[in-house]
């Protein structure tokens, strides 16, 4: 959430990496974050819901893949030898 707020209110970060900014610009970023603390907490709550949904979907896909029978390397080698 902090990254999104910074990119919205500090457009220089879209073009540069954070490590390339001067100390004064980094100070501006920290002031922006402090001023927008309430906005960041609201965004974090919304993002948490989205991330949780993605995680549940990912885990469902993982469990579906695990249900299929797997052949071991030895079984595959035996099949190619005969």
Short mmCIF file of C-alpha atoms in Angstrom, two decimals:
data_model
loop_
_atom_site.label_atom_id
_atom_site.label_comp_id
_atom_site.label_asym_id
_atom_site.label_seq_id
_atom_site.Cartn_x
_atom_site.Cartn_y
_atom_site.Cartn_z
CA UNK A 1 0.00 0.00 0.00
CA UNK A 2 2.87 2.33 0.79
CA UNK A 3 4.41 1.77 -2.64
CA UNK A 4 1.14 2.64 -4.38
CA UNK A 5 0.73 5.86 -2.40
CA UNK A 6 4.32 6.87 -3.09
CA UNK A 7 3.93 6.27 -6.82
CA UNK A 8 0.70 8.27 -6.86
CA UNK A 9 1.95 11.30 -4.91
CA UNK A 10 5.63 11.19 -5.90
CA UNK A 11 5.78 10.60 -9.67
CA UNK A 12 9.60 10.73 -9.87
CA UNK A 13 9.67 7.16 -8.56
CA UNK A 14 7.97 5.94 -11.72
CA UNK A 15 11.08 6.85 -13.68
CA UNK A 16 13.85 6.29 -11.11
CA UNK A 17 14.72 3.67 -8.56
CA UNK A 18 14.51 4.64 -4.92
CA UNK A 19 18.27 4.17 -4.52
CA UNK A 20 18.95 6.76 -7.24
CA UNK A 21 17.04 9.53 -5.43
CA UNK A 22 18.78 12.16 -3.30
CA UNK A 23 18.44 12.25 0.46
CA UNK A 24 16.13 15.28 0.23
CA UNK A 25 13.80 13.44 -2.14
CA UNK A 26 13.78 10.41 0.15
CA UNK A 27 12.88 12.77 3.01
CA UNK A 28 9.95 14.07 0.96
CA UNK A 29 8.80 10.49 0.47
CA UNK A 30 8.84 9.80 4.21
CA UNK A 31 6.85 12.99 4.85
CA UNK A 32 4.28 11.94 2.26
CA UNK A 33 3.98 8.54 3.92
CA UNK A 34 3.49 10.14 7.34
CA UNK A 35 0.81 12.52 6.04
CA UNK A 36 -1.05 9.79 4.19
CA UNK A 37 -0.95 7.21 7.01
CA UNK A 38 -4.74 6.84 7.21
CA UNK A 39 -5.01 6.39 3.46
CA UNK A 40 -2.28 3.75 3.56
CA UNK A 41 -4.05 1.76 6.27
CA UNK A 42 -7.30 1.81 4.28
CA UNK A 43 -5.53 0.71 1.13
CA UNK A 44 -3.72 -2.04 3.03
CA UNK A 45 -7.02 -3.44 4.29
CA UNK A 46 -8.42 -3.51 0.76
CA UNK A 47 -5.24 -5.05 -0.63
CA UNK A 48 -5.25 -7.71 2.08
CA UNK A 49 -8.63 -8.95 0.85
CA UNK A 50 -7.42 -9.08 -2.76
CA UNK A 51 -4.20 -10.86 -1.84
CA UNK A 52 -6.07 -13.37 0.29
CA UNK A 53 -8.41 -14.22 -2.62
CA UNK A 54 -5.43 -14.71 -4.94
CA UNK A 55 -3.75 -16.94 -2.38
CA UNK A 56 -6.86 -19.10 -1.98
CA UNK A 57 -7.15 -19.49 -5.76
CA UNK A 58 -3.47 -20.38 -6.02
CA UNK A 59 -3.79 -23.01 -3.30
CA UNK A 60 -6.84 -24.51 -5.02
CA UNK A 61 -4.88 -24.84 -8.25
CA UNK A 62 -1.98 -26.42 -6.38
CA UNK A 63 -4.24 -28.99 -4.73
CA UNK A 64 -5.88 -29.84 -8.06
CA UNK A 65 -2.48 -30.52 -9.60
CA UNK A 66 -1.50 -32.78 -6.69
CA UNK A 67 -4.57 -35.00 -7.14
CA UNK A 68 -3.32 -36.36 -10.46
CA UNK A 69 -1.23 -39.53 -10.19
CA UNK A 70 2.46 -38.94 -10.67
CA UNK A 71 4.89 -41.31 -12.29
CA UNK A 72 8.31 -41.59 -10.79
CA UNK A 73 11.50 -41.39 -12.82
CA UNK A 74 12.15 -45.11 -12.36
CA UNK A 75 8.73 -46.00 -13.77
CA UNK A 76 9.37 -43.77 -16.78
CA UNK A 77 12.80 -45.34 -17.33
CA UNK A 78 11.34 -48.85 -17.18
CA UNK A 79 8.72 -47.91 -19.74
CA UNK A 80 11.35 -46.61 -22.16
CA UNK A 81 13.66 -49.64 -21.69
CA UNK A 82 11.05 -52.28 -22.58
#
